[in-house]
Each structure stands twice: as C-alpha cells, then as structure tokens.
Short mmCIF file of C-alpha atoms and ligand atoms in Angstrom, two decimals:
data_model
loop_
_atom_site.label_atom_id
_atom_site.label_comp_id
_atom_site.label_asym_id
_atom_site.label_seq_id
_atom_site.Cartn_x
_atom_site.Cartn_y
_atom_site.Cartn_z
CA MET A 1 14.50 -32.36 6.54
CA ARG A 2 18.09 -31.72 5.49
CA GLN A 3 20.94 -33.40 7.53
CA LEU A 4 22.96 -31.43 10.08
CA ALA A 5 26.49 -31.91 11.15
CA VAL A 6 27.56 -29.61 14.00
CA VAL A 7 31.46 -28.83 14.53
CA VAL A 8 32.69 -27.73 17.84
CA LEU A 9 36.31 -25.69 17.39
CA ALA A 10 38.52 -26.55 20.34
CA ALA A 11 41.89 -27.10 18.65
CA GLY A 12 43.79 -23.57 19.39
CA GLU A 13 46.50 -23.03 22.22
CA GLY A 14 44.29 -20.70 24.41
CA THR A 15 47.69 -18.44 25.03
CA ARG A 16 45.67 -15.96 26.30
CA MET A 17 44.68 -17.85 29.46
CA LYS A 18 47.77 -18.48 30.59
CA SER A 19 46.93 -21.64 31.83
CA SER A 20 48.53 -25.41 31.78
CA LEU A 21 45.06 -26.49 31.89
CA PRO A 22 43.50 -26.10 28.18
CA LYS A 23 41.11 -23.05 27.61
CA VAL A 24 38.27 -25.29 26.83
CA LEU A 25 38.46 -27.17 30.01
CA HIS A 26 38.22 -23.97 32.03
CA GLU A 27 34.87 -24.33 34.33
CA ILE A 28 32.00 -21.96 34.54
CA ALA A 29 28.63 -22.95 36.01
CA GLY A 30 30.34 -26.85 37.03
CA LEU A 31 30.99 -27.62 33.55
CA PRO A 32 34.09 -27.07 31.19
CA LEU A 33 33.74 -24.48 28.46
CA ILE A 34 33.47 -27.31 25.67
CA GLY A 35 30.73 -29.08 28.00
CA HIS A 36 28.38 -26.29 27.40
CA VAL A 37 28.75 -26.18 23.94
CA LEU A 38 28.89 -29.78 23.60
CA ALA A 39 25.45 -29.88 25.74
CA THR A 40 24.26 -27.38 23.71
CA ALA A 41 25.44 -29.20 20.22
CA HIS A 42 24.18 -32.54 21.29
CA SER A 43 20.38 -31.08 21.84
CA LEU A 44 20.19 -30.00 18.29
CA SER A 45 19.53 -33.47 16.96
CA ALA A 46 22.47 -33.49 14.42
CA GLU A 47 23.68 -36.47 12.64
CA HIS A 48 27.01 -35.60 13.56
CA VAL A 49 28.77 -34.10 16.13
CA ILE A 50 32.30 -33.35 15.92
CA ALA A 51 34.73 -31.79 18.30
CA VAL A 52 37.73 -30.66 16.62
CA LEU A 53 41.28 -31.20 18.96
CA ARG A 54 44.93 -30.60 18.64
CA HIS A 55 46.67 -28.58 21.67
CA GLU A 56 46.02 -30.84 24.44
CA LYS A 57 44.31 -33.29 23.08
CA GLU A 58 44.61 -36.25 25.29
CA LYS A 59 43.08 -34.20 28.17
CA ILE A 60 40.14 -32.97 26.34
CA SER A 61 39.32 -35.95 24.30
CA GLN A 62 39.09 -37.95 27.53
CA TYR A 63 36.62 -35.12 28.99
CA VAL A 64 34.59 -35.38 25.74
CA ALA A 65 34.50 -39.05 25.69
CA GLN A 66 33.57 -40.02 28.89
CA HIS A 67 30.82 -37.26 29.05
CA PHE A 68 29.67 -37.09 25.36
CA PRO A 69 30.53 -40.34 24.13
CA SER A 70 28.97 -40.00 20.60
CA THR A 71 30.94 -37.26 19.65
CA VAL A 72 33.46 -37.75 16.81
CA ILE A 73 37.16 -36.46 17.50
CA ALA A 74 38.46 -34.98 14.70
CA THR A 75 42.52 -33.72 14.75
CA GLN A 76 44.03 -30.44 13.42
CA ASP A 77 47.07 -30.83 11.40
CA GLU A 78 49.96 -28.27 12.01
CA VAL A 79 48.43 -25.68 9.76
CA PRO A 80 46.92 -23.13 12.28
CA GLY A 81 43.60 -21.27 12.23
CA THR A 82 39.78 -21.99 12.93
CA GLY A 83 39.29 -22.59 9.04
CA ARG A 84 41.79 -25.21 8.88
CA ALA A 85 40.09 -26.79 11.93
CA VAL A 86 36.83 -26.90 10.30
CA GLU A 87 38.57 -28.72 7.29
CA ALA A 88 39.77 -31.34 9.53
CA ALA A 89 36.45 -31.78 10.81
CA LEU A 90 34.71 -31.67 7.23
CA SER A 91 37.13 -34.99 6.43
CA MET A 92 35.24 -37.07 8.96
CA LEU A 93 31.88 -37.01 7.51
CA PRO A 94 30.92 -39.76 4.89
CA ALA A 95 31.88 -38.77 1.22
CA SER A 96 28.06 -38.78 0.35
CA TYR A 97 26.98 -36.06 3.36
CA ASP A 98 24.70 -33.62 1.76
CA GLY A 99 23.63 -31.25 4.59
CA ASP A 100 24.22 -28.07 6.62
CA VAL A 101 27.44 -27.57 8.85
CA LEU A 102 26.97 -25.61 11.91
CA VAL A 103 30.18 -24.24 13.35
CA LEU A 104 30.41 -23.46 17.09
CA SER A 105 33.37 -22.25 19.03
CA GLY A 106 34.63 -24.30 22.09
CA ASP A 107 34.88 -20.86 24.04
CA VAL A 108 31.66 -19.58 23.15
CA PRO A 109 29.64 -21.06 25.83
CA LEU A 110 26.36 -19.21 26.09
CA ILE A 111 24.87 -19.74 22.79
CA ASP A 112 21.82 -21.44 23.32
CA VAL A 113 19.43 -24.01 21.47
CA SER A 114 16.86 -21.44 20.55
CA SER A 115 18.97 -18.81 19.22
CA ILE A 116 20.98 -21.69 17.05
CA THR A 117 17.30 -22.66 16.06
CA GLU A 118 16.30 -19.57 14.43
CA LEU A 119 19.62 -19.01 12.84
CA ILE A 120 19.31 -22.78 11.23
CA GLU A 121 15.67 -22.19 10.23
CA ARG A 122 16.47 -18.66 8.84
CA HIS A 123 19.34 -19.92 6.79
CA ARG A 124 16.90 -23.02 5.49
CA THR A 125 14.07 -20.75 4.72
CA SER A 126 16.02 -18.22 2.78
CA LYS A 127 18.27 -21.01 0.71
CA SER A 128 21.57 -19.29 1.93
CA ILE A 129 24.61 -21.01 1.63
CA GLY A 130 26.13 -19.34 4.84
CA THR A 131 24.52 -17.82 7.72
CA LEU A 132 26.38 -16.59 10.38
CA VAL A 133 25.43 -14.80 13.97
CA THR A 134 26.74 -11.04 14.49
CA CYS A 135 25.91 -9.25 17.38
CA GLN A 136 26.49 -5.36 18.54
CA MET A 137 29.38 -5.21 21.32
CA GLU A 138 29.98 -2.06 23.26
CA ASN A 139 33.66 -3.18 23.85
CA PRO A 140 34.21 -5.17 20.20
CA PHE A 141 38.15 -5.56 20.86
CA GLY A 142 39.47 -8.87 20.03
CA TYR A 143 36.66 -9.95 17.72
CA GLY A 144 36.59 -10.40 13.95
CA ARG A 145 34.06 -7.45 12.66
CA ILE A 146 31.24 -7.45 10.36
CA VAL A 147 32.35 -5.47 7.32
CA ARG A 148 29.14 -4.06 5.39
CA SER A 149 28.89 -1.86 2.20
CA ARG A 150 25.78 0.18 1.85
CA GLY A 151 24.40 -2.25 4.57
CA GLU A 152 25.39 -5.26 2.60
CA LEU A 153 27.63 -7.86 4.18
CA VAL A 154 30.91 -7.71 2.64
CA GLY A 155 33.01 -9.94 4.90
CA ILE A 156 34.84 -10.27 8.34
CA VAL A 157 38.05 -8.70 9.40
CA GLU A 158 40.02 -9.72 12.77
CA GLN A 159 41.49 -7.28 15.38
CA LYS A 160 44.99 -7.85 13.90
CA ASP A 161 44.12 -7.43 10.34
CA ALA A 162 41.81 -4.38 10.65
CA THR A 163 42.44 -0.92 9.74
CA GLU A 164 41.56 1.93 11.97
CA ASP A 165 37.93 2.68 10.87
CA GLN A 166 37.34 -1.27 11.01
CA ARG A 167 38.34 -1.40 14.40
CA ALA A 168 35.32 1.32 15.06
CA ILE A 169 33.02 -1.06 13.65
CA SER A 170 30.78 -2.40 16.50
CA GLU A 171 29.28 -5.46 14.97
CA VAL A 172 31.05 -8.42 15.31
CA ASN A 173 31.40 -11.81 14.43
CA ALA A 174 30.28 -14.53 17.11
CA GLY A 175 32.39 -17.57 15.53
CA VAL A 176 28.71 -19.43 15.38
CA TYR A 177 27.82 -20.22 11.58
CA VAL A 178 25.96 -22.71 9.26
CA PHE A 179 27.01 -23.51 5.83
CA GLU A 180 26.05 -25.58 3.18
CA PHE A 181 28.54 -28.41 3.16
CA ALA A 182 29.27 -28.57 -0.53
CA GLN A 183 29.95 -24.65 -0.69
CA LEU A 184 31.53 -24.83 2.68
CA LYS A 185 34.41 -27.09 1.35
CA VAL A 186 34.98 -25.58 -1.72
CA ALA A 187 35.53 -21.94 -0.28
CA LEU A 188 37.78 -23.37 2.43
CA ALA A 189 39.97 -24.85 -0.22
CA LYS A 190 40.82 -21.37 -1.22
CA VAL A 191 41.56 -19.79 2.15
CA THR A 192 45.19 -19.02 2.32
CA THR A 193 47.35 -18.27 5.74
CA GLN A 194 48.27 -14.45 4.08
CA ASN A 195 47.36 -12.42 7.36
CA ALA A 196 48.33 -11.11 10.30
CA SER A 197 48.20 -14.39 12.26
CA LYS A 198 49.57 -16.65 9.46
CA GLU A 199 46.59 -18.82 10.34
CA LYS A 200 43.89 -20.07 8.04
CA TYR A 201 40.92 -18.24 8.77
CA LEU A 202 37.22 -19.73 8.38
CA THR A 203 35.90 -15.83 8.46
CA ASP A 204 37.83 -15.66 4.95
CA VAL A 205 35.45 -18.06 3.72
CA ILE A 206 32.32 -15.20 4.08
CA SER A 207 33.82 -12.90 1.18
CA LEU A 208 34.62 -15.98 -0.80
CA MET A 209 31.04 -17.27 -0.57
CA ILE A 210 29.29 -14.19 -1.04
CA GLU A 211 30.07 -14.83 -4.71
CA LYS A 212 28.90 -18.24 -5.20
CA GLY A 213 25.41 -17.43 -3.18
CA LEU A 214 23.33 -15.62 -0.50
CA VAL A 215 25.47 -15.17 2.83
CA GLN A 216 23.47 -13.72 5.79
CA ALA A 217 24.13 -11.97 8.97
CA HIS A 218 21.95 -12.93 11.47
CA GLN A 219 22.01 -10.21 14.33
CA ILE A 220 21.12 -11.36 17.83
CA SER A 221 20.63 -8.72 20.40
CA ASP A 222 21.89 -10.41 23.62
CA HIS A 223 25.70 -9.86 23.69
CA TRP A 224 26.21 -12.43 26.23
CA LEU A 225 25.14 -15.37 24.09
CA VAL A 226 28.11 -14.51 21.77
CA ALA A 227 30.77 -13.77 24.36
CA GLY A 228 33.94 -15.67 23.77
CA VAL A 229 36.34 -16.53 26.63
CA ASN A 230 39.76 -15.82 25.51
CA ASP A 231 41.23 -14.76 29.19
CA ARG A 232 40.48 -15.17 32.63
CA ALA A 233 38.98 -11.80 32.83
CA GLN A 234 36.63 -12.62 30.10
CA LEU A 235 36.35 -15.82 32.09
CA SER A 236 34.68 -14.81 35.16
CA GLU A 237 32.76 -11.98 33.33
CA VAL A 238 30.95 -14.96 31.46
CA ALA A 239 30.58 -16.98 34.93
CA ARG A 240 29.04 -14.31 36.49
CA GLU A 241 26.48 -13.57 33.60
CA LEU A 242 25.54 -17.39 33.48
CA ASN A 243 25.23 -17.57 37.30
CA SER A 244 22.98 -14.54 37.36
CA ARG A 245 20.63 -16.38 34.60
CA ILE A 246 20.78 -19.65 36.75
CA VAL A 247 19.85 -17.74 40.04
CA ARG A 248 16.87 -16.07 38.25
CA ALA A 249 15.65 -19.20 36.60
CA TRP A 250 15.56 -20.73 40.20
CA GLN A 251 13.51 -17.81 41.76
CA LEU A 252 11.17 -18.10 38.72
CA ALA A 253 10.60 -21.57 39.63
CA GLY A 254 9.78 -20.76 43.28
CA VAL A 255 12.97 -20.45 45.44
CA SER A 256 14.13 -17.83 47.69
CA ILE A 257 17.33 -16.14 46.95
CA ASP A 258 18.36 -13.39 49.07
CA GLU A 259 21.30 -12.07 47.45
CA PRO A 260 22.04 -13.12 44.14
CA SER A 261 25.18 -11.76 43.60
CA SER A 262 26.94 -13.69 46.03
CA THR A 263 25.26 -17.02 45.48
CA TRP A 264 26.71 -19.51 43.08
CA ILE A 265 24.53 -22.14 41.58
CA ASP A 266 26.06 -24.95 39.25
CA VAL A 267 23.89 -25.78 35.98
CA THR A 268 23.89 -29.51 37.52
CA VAL A 269 22.07 -28.44 40.40
CA GLN A 270 18.33 -28.93 41.12
CA ILE A 271 16.32 -26.84 43.72
CA GLY A 272 12.94 -27.59 44.92
CA GLN A 273 10.10 -24.99 45.70
CA ASP A 274 9.97 -22.79 48.86
CA ALA A 275 13.67 -23.69 49.46
CA LYS A 276 15.63 -20.86 50.76
CA ILE A 277 19.14 -20.18 49.69
CA LEU A 278 20.78 -17.70 52.10
CA PRO A 279 23.60 -15.25 50.93
CA SER A 280 27.30 -16.06 50.41
CA THR A 281 26.28 -19.91 49.33
CA ARG A 282 27.29 -22.34 46.52
CA LEU A 283 25.72 -25.35 45.30
CA LEU A 284 28.25 -27.62 43.40
CA GLY A 285 28.03 -30.30 41.19
CA ILE A 286 25.06 -33.14 41.60
CA THR A 287 23.57 -31.48 44.47
CA SER A 288 20.12 -31.55 44.95
CA ILE A 289 17.97 -29.60 47.53
CA GLY A 290 14.51 -30.47 48.64
CA VAL A 291 11.41 -28.45 49.16
CA GLY A 292 11.44 -25.83 51.86
CA ALA A 293 14.86 -26.34 52.48
CA VAL A 294 17.22 -23.58 54.13
CA ILE A 295 20.79 -23.77 52.83
CA GLY A 296 23.26 -20.86 54.25
CA PRO A 297 24.53 -18.21 54.83
CA ASP A 298 28.09 -19.33 54.14
CA SER A 299 27.89 -22.77 52.88
CA THR A 300 29.19 -24.61 50.22
CA LEU A 301 27.99 -27.75 49.34
CA THR A 302 29.23 -29.97 46.43
CA ASP A 303 27.79 -33.45 45.22
CA CYS A 304 25.00 -33.17 48.14
CA GLU A 305 21.46 -34.31 48.43
CA VAL A 306 19.60 -32.20 50.94
CA GLY A 307 16.11 -33.17 51.78
CA SER A 308 12.82 -31.50 52.52
CA SER A 309 12.62 -28.86 55.27
CA ALA A 310 16.49 -29.42 56.47
CA VAL A 311 18.35 -26.36 57.53
CA VAL A 312 22.04 -26.21 56.91
CA THR A 313 23.77 -23.50 58.36
CA ARG A 314 27.52 -22.27 57.74
CA THR A 315 28.64 -25.46 56.25
CA VAL A 316 31.34 -26.85 53.99
CA ALA A 317 29.99 -30.57 52.40
CA GLU A 318 30.85 -32.61 50.14
CA ASN A 319 29.28 -35.93 48.99
CA VAL A 320 27.03 -36.25 51.79
CA LYS A 321 23.30 -37.03 52.10
CA ILE A 322 21.29 -35.01 54.39
CA ALA A 323 17.86 -36.12 54.90
CA SER A 324 14.28 -34.17 55.59
CA ASP A 325 13.85 -32.11 58.83
CA THR A 326 17.40 -32.46 59.92
CA LYS A 327 19.71 -29.49 61.45
CA VAL A 328 23.35 -28.84 60.54
CA GLY A 329 25.62 -26.53 61.74
CA PRO A 330 26.46 -23.76 62.19
CA PHE A 331 30.32 -24.25 61.37
CA SER A 332 30.06 -28.04 60.44
CA TYR A 333 32.49 -29.89 58.11
CA LEU A 334 30.78 -33.00 56.64
CA ARG A 335 33.04 -34.81 54.60
CA PRO A 336 32.49 -37.59 52.21
CA GLY A 337 30.27 -40.70 53.15
CA THR A 338 28.10 -38.74 55.91
CA GLU A 339 24.78 -39.93 55.83
CA LEU A 340 22.36 -38.03 58.41
CA ALA A 341 19.00 -39.71 58.71
CA GLU A 342 15.68 -37.56 59.18
CA GLY A 343 15.32 -35.63 62.17
CA GLY A 344 18.75 -35.86 62.90
CA LYS A 345 21.32 -32.94 64.01
CA ILE A 346 24.92 -32.24 63.29
CA GLY A 347 25.99 -29.10 65.58
CA ALA A 348 28.32 -26.40 65.70
CA PHE A 349 32.11 -27.38 65.34
CA VAL A 350 31.22 -30.64 64.19
CA GLU A 351 33.23 -32.51 61.63
CA THR A 352 32.14 -35.85 59.92
CA LYS A 353 33.56 -38.29 57.65
CA ASN A 354 32.04 -41.74 56.81
CA ALA A 355 29.60 -41.16 59.53
CA LYS A 356 25.81 -43.18 59.29
CA ILE A 357 24.02 -40.84 62.00
CA GLY A 358 20.70 -42.38 62.24
CA ALA A 359 17.08 -40.99 62.47
CA GLY A 360 16.69 -38.56 64.99
CA ALA A 361 20.36 -39.01 66.38
CA LYS A 362 22.29 -35.73 67.57
CA VAL A 363 25.82 -34.89 67.13
CA PRO A 364 25.17 -31.33 68.78
CA HIS A 365 28.72 -30.04 69.52
CA LEU A 366 32.36 -29.97 68.90
CA SER A 367 32.72 -33.36 67.93
CA TYR A 368 34.58 -35.36 65.21
CA VAL A 369 32.93 -38.33 63.90
CA GLY A 370 35.14 -40.42 61.56
CA ASP A 371 34.11 -44.03 60.21
CA ALA A 372 31.09 -44.49 62.47
CA GLU A 373 27.56 -45.79 62.54
CA ILE A 374 25.04 -44.16 65.01
CA GLY A 375 22.09 -45.58 65.39
CA GLU A 376 18.89 -43.95 65.52
CA GLY A 377 17.56 -41.78 68.51
CA SER A 378 21.10 -41.75 70.02
CA ASN A 379 22.91 -38.22 71.48
CA ILE A 380 26.49 -38.17 71.52
CA GLY A 381 28.17 -35.71 74.16
CA ALA A 382 29.73 -32.43 73.62
CA GLY A 383 33.65 -32.79 72.58
CA THR A 384 33.82 -36.31 71.53
CA ILE A 385 36.19 -37.80 69.28
CA PHE A 386 35.78 -40.91 67.32
CA ALA A 387 39.26 -42.14 67.52
CA ASN A 388 39.27 -44.52 63.97
CA TYR A 389 43.21 -43.90 63.05
CA ASP A 390 45.64 -46.01 64.64
CA GLY A 391 48.59 -44.69 62.76
CA GLU A 392 48.23 -46.84 59.79
CA ASN A 393 44.77 -48.42 59.34
CA LYS A 394 40.91 -46.72 59.68
CA HIS A 395 38.70 -48.80 62.22
CA GLN A 396 34.72 -48.33 62.60
CA THR A 397 32.94 -47.37 65.68
CA LYS A 398 29.27 -48.87 66.29
CA ILE A 399 27.14 -46.74 68.68
CA GLY A 400 23.63 -48.99 68.94
CA LYS A 401 20.03 -47.35 69.12
CA HIS A 402 19.12 -44.66 71.93
CA VAL A 403 23.00 -44.54 73.24
CA LYS A 404 23.45 -41.31 75.48
CA THR A 405 27.19 -41.08 75.63
CA GLY A 406 28.73 -38.48 78.42
CA SER A 407 30.98 -35.37 77.11
CA GLY A 408 34.53 -35.51 76.27
CA ASN A 409 34.46 -39.46 75.32
CA VAL A 410 36.86 -40.73 73.37
CA PHE A 411 36.06 -43.98 71.37
CA VAL A 412 38.95 -45.72 70.18
CA ALA A 413 37.93 -47.64 67.16
CA PRO A 414 37.28 -50.55 66.70
CA VAL A 415 34.52 -50.80 69.46
CA SER A 416 30.85 -50.73 69.39
CA ILE A 417 28.44 -49.76 71.92
CA GLY A 418 25.01 -51.97 72.48
CA ASP A 419 21.65 -50.20 72.17
CA GLY A 420 20.41 -48.14 75.28
CA ALA A 421 24.11 -47.96 76.76
CA TYR A 422 25.09 -45.00 78.54
CA THR A 423 28.83 -43.54 78.79
CA ALA A 424 29.87 -41.51 81.51
CA ALA A 425 31.74 -37.99 80.86
CA GLY A 426 35.43 -38.00 80.31
CA SER A 427 35.48 -41.68 79.49
CA THR A 428 38.03 -43.28 76.96
CA ILE A 429 36.14 -46.39 75.40
CA ARG A 430 38.51 -48.91 74.32
CA LYS A 431 36.09 -52.18 75.13
CA ASP A 432 33.10 -53.07 73.27
CA VAL A 433 30.08 -52.19 75.71
CA GLU A 434 26.86 -54.51 76.15
CA PRO A 435 23.11 -52.93 76.09
CA GLY A 436 22.06 -51.18 78.76
CA ALA A 437 24.96 -50.85 80.62
CA LEU A 438 26.87 -47.65 82.11
CA ALA A 439 30.69 -47.59 80.82
CA ARG A 440 32.62 -45.28 82.69
CA ASN A 441 36.64 -45.29 83.17
CA PRO A 442 37.10 -42.76 86.24
CA MET A 443 40.60 -41.23 87.00
CA PRO A 444 40.48 -41.12 90.94
CA GLN A 445 40.75 -37.33 91.56
CA GLU A 446 43.03 -36.15 93.40
CA ASN A 447 42.99 -32.20 95.03
CA LEU A 448 46.65 -31.13 96.41
CA ALA A 449 45.61 -28.70 98.87
CA ASP A 450 47.54 -25.53 98.79
CA TRP A 451 49.77 -26.30 95.99
CA VAL A 452 48.87 -23.10 93.99
CA LEU A 453 49.75 -20.98 97.15
CA GLU A 454 53.38 -22.62 97.51
CA LYS A 455 54.03 -23.46 93.53
CA ARG A 456 52.58 -19.97 92.60
CA PRO A 457 52.96 -17.38 95.24
CA GLY A 458 52.22 -13.89 94.68
CA SER A 459 50.21 -14.76 91.46
CA GLU A 460 46.91 -13.62 90.88
CA SER A 461 45.30 -17.24 91.07
CA ALA A 462 47.26 -17.21 94.68
CA LYS A 463 45.79 -13.93 95.45
CA ALA A 464 42.39 -15.01 94.69
CA ALA A 465 42.69 -17.91 96.55
CA LYS A 466 44.00 -16.24 99.67
CA ARG A 467 41.07 -13.87 99.30
CA THR A 468 38.72 -16.75 100.36
CA GLU A 469 40.75 -18.14 103.25
C1 LIG F 1 37.24 -16.28 16.27
C2 LIG F 1 37.05 -15.42 15.19
C3 LIG F 1 36.35 -14.08 15.22
C4 LIG F 1 35.09 -14.24 16.07
C5 LIG F 1 35.62 -14.98 17.24
C6 LIG F 1 34.49 -15.11 18.33
C7 LIG F 1 38.47 -16.52 13.32
C8 LIG F 1 39.65 -16.38 12.74
N1 LIG F 1 38.12 -15.33 14.32
O1 LIG F 1 38.32 -15.43 17.02
O2 LIG F 1 36.09 -13.44 14.51
O3 LIG F 1 34.74 -12.86 16.34
O4 LIG F 1 36.39 -15.95 17.62
O5 LIG F 1 34.47 -15.70 19.33
O6 LIG F 1 37.88 -17.60 13.31
N2 LIG F 1 40.54 -22.83 17.07
C9 LIG F 1 40.75 -24.01 16.89
N3 LIG F 1 41.93 -24.06 15.47
C10 LIG F 1 43.05 -23.17 15.54
C11 LIG F 1 42.53 -22.16 15.93
C12 LIG F 1 41.35 -22.07 17.09
O7 LIG F 1 40.22 -25.45 16.95
O8 LIG F 1 43.64 -23.38 14.89
C13 LIG F 1 39.26 -22.97 17.95
C14 LIG F 1 39.92 -22.42 19.57
O9 LIG F 1 40.34 -23.44 20.45
C15 LIG F 1 38.48 -21.54 19.86
C16 LIG F 1 37.77 -21.20 18.29
O10 LIG F 1 38.87 -22.42 17.72
O11 LIG F 1 37.57 -22.62 20.62
C17 LIG F 1 38.26 -19.97 18.32
O12 LIG F 1 39.72 -19.87 18.34
P1 LIG F 1 40.32 -18.30 19.08
O13 LIG F 1 41.50 -18.20 18.73
O14 LIG F 1 39.60 -18.06 20.28
O15 LIG F 1 39.46 -16.90 18.13
P2 LIG F 1 39.48 -15.73 18.08
O16 LIG F 1 40.56 -14.82 18.21
O17 LIG F 1 38.23 -15.76 19.50
MG1 LIG F 2 37.89 -16.95 21.10
#
C-alpha cells in the first residue's frame, strides 16, 4: 500500500468573513470548519496529517493541538497562495517520503471519507500523477473553473483571472486533490505569482503536470460536499445543509423530529431510539438524549445528559444531568452543575445552579435553587429562594430526605434542614432545622381596620370596601 500524507490548508486570511475570529475556527454543527476537515483527515489512516497555518496561527494551532494532537503544523511564509501553502507542508515530510499527497481545504468542511476514498482509489488504479475533485455548480461564482479542450482536462482558471467565456463554465475545482509527491514537488517549484491575485496558486500545477503524466478530474454529483466557505452567507448555507443531513440521519435511526427546519443538532450529540425532538430545539455540544425522551419545543441543551423517558419542555440547560423519568419545564433555566435524579421534577419558572436534586424530589414552581442539595422525595414550596450569596461568597443549603417546605420560603445559606422536617409558608430559614421538626418564624399579622377608607378615600378599593358595609 502506498503511503499517504494529508495536507489541510488553513493559512489564508479569510478576509471575506470580515471577522476577528479566523475563518477556519468559525463553527458549524458544533465544530470549527477545520475540525470537520481534520476529523475526516484523521480517519483516512494516513501516515502524516499536516495543517498549514500562518494567519492567526496561535489561535488555530491551539485548537488543533488540543483536539487533533497528532497533526503536524507547517508554517507558510510571506509568499501568499495555496501553492505556497502546499510547499510549506511538503517541507515537513521526511526526505525519504515516497507516496501520495492528499490536499484538503480548511474551508471545505463537508467533504467526506467515502468521496475521498473513491478519489484515492481512482488515482491509484489509473496510475495518475494528479487527480482532482470537480463538480457542476449552479452558481460557480468564486470557484476556480475547470478548463477542458475536446472534453480533456487542460487546467484550472481562477475566477479573478478568467475570461468571460471561462466564467460561464459551470464545472468547478473543489479544492480537493491527490498528487504523487515527487511530481507535485517538481510542478510547484515552477509555479509563479503572475496572476490577478499575485499569489502562488496550487491550481497552476494541473496544467504543468498534464505534460508529465495522467492528470484526471474526478467529478462528483453532490455539490454540497465541495461547497467552500468564504463568507458568512456561505457559512450559514453550509451549516443548514449539514444540519439537515444530521437530522435526517437521526430520523432514519429511529428518532422523531417533527420540524427539521427548526431543529439544530451538533455532530457531537447522541440520541436514543424513540426520542422525540419537538420544534425549535437545539441540541448542542456533548449532549446525549436517552431512549424515549421528549425534548422541546423551544429548548436549548448544551453539554447535557438526559436519561430515558425524561420530558424536557421549553428549557434552557447547560452542563446538566437529567436522569430518567424526570420532568423539566416549561420555562426552566438549568445552569451548570444541576443534577436531577430519577423521577424528579423541576417545574415552571425555576432556575437552578449547582443543585443536586434527589430521586423523586420536586421543585415545581417559581423558585431559585443555587448551591443546594435536596434529598430524595422532598418537595420545595412554590416561590422559594435559596439565598446562596452573601455579597462576597456563595454558601450551601442542604435539604434532607422527604422534607416538605412551605411556599415562599427563603433559605439563607449556609443552612441545613434535617430529614422529614417541615417548614411553614412564608418562613425565612436562617437556623438549621432538626429532623422531623416544623420550622416557622411567624410575623404576627396586624389588620388596621378601615385604613383604606381613611387613607384612600374615593378610590375603587374604598368604594368596593364600602359596598360590603
Ligand atoms: C480555492 C481554489 C479554487 C477552488 C476553491 C474551492 C486556488 C488558487 N483556488 O479558491 O480553484 O475552486 O478553493 O473552495 O487554490 N490558504 C492557505 N494559504 C494561502 C491562501 C489560502 O493556506 O496563502 C488556504 C485557506 O486558508 C483556505 C484554502 O487555502 O482554507 C483555500 O483558500 P481560499 O482563499 O479560500 O481560496 P478560494 O478563493 O476559495
Ligand atoms: Mg475558499
């Protein structure tokens, strides 16, 4: 088997993005563009994977080193152009290298392993010295055009350098190529920067190599696989297409998705069979959804683990564990560190943070639960606040098992409530409560007779009161 080196081009400025974030770090489906390309590159069992960087090298190489540590980083010098970028990559290969070089673009994220495998297969069986992926595009603007004479490949001409006739060509260069290493090196050395962009174009090697051996265009029909991202409009188009493919794959795997167009699922998400994803739901990051769970509508879950048969309605949650057979929402806001155990409930208008809520425990209505542990089977009354912040530090509240707290309580942390205790409605709990006790701190109620009639004479309230006399 011949050796393979994969080169990922990502040194360009990406000026058309008009962004302080480097182009290849813009994300679709939860990964930066270059993350999609590197994931593909690393699944080809190549001997070398080389990313070429220059613009914003620090930021990009940090991402690459963290997520694809076996990638070699090559640095392009001040000579611009994709040809120069490939030269930088080739200089990283051992002098003895004798194999093929696959070139991928960091801004062509949807190219997949099976198309590349076919490309390499065709290149090798036909003993070509260069094979490039091409595609018919309805709107070829911006791409390099494939120039043919009597059907035979002649070369590639860039948009900026093309004549009007050439601009009418709809077959474009995908920016994905495989070359025989030695031939590529020789051809690149001959490429100049004499063109509209004053760049050393990789595309110029095609016409040079045709004189040396067989160079073929490998046309593929799925134009999305070769879509390049150069501006934010293309970024959102490619993101939508990738998303619709992800959604469809989950549907075919047994997940119900009512409205694909408003459902967004990152490539890093896992979903169990018979789960139902309702409209306007976004499942992001490292999120997993259990078998038969119902998520949405209008929910955004980031880095969440949701158990089987859980029901999560109109909820925003991040870094949260929701166990099986639980209910969350509608209108719940679950912040990092929330863990809801089996059979538990977090209800309407409840915000939680760093809160471990035990099996079967419930926080049903209008509450804030921060820095708390609530034991199994306990119930928190409506409108309860866990006052965790003293202005400088955060403190913990511990509620035992099978505790029933009244409505409108304030737990002033640090404080703990023993197993089986009760608290009365409207209590402010500042002192620990022993197991089985009832805690209350009643404010004596005073009724000032006729106060409204005297202080608000003539008001609707006063009139209403008068009518009862
Ligand atoms: C390039 C191709 C074009 C093809 C299109 C497919 C050339 C000259 N043109 O055009 O034929 O149709 O891709 O999407 O190759 N890069 C470097 N160093 C540089 C310049 C670019 O590494 O000096 C990298 C970029 O970061 C990017 C990739 O190469 O990932 C392509 O560069 P880009 O400027 O987007 O080229 P296109 O105009 O899209
Ligand atoms: Mg491009």
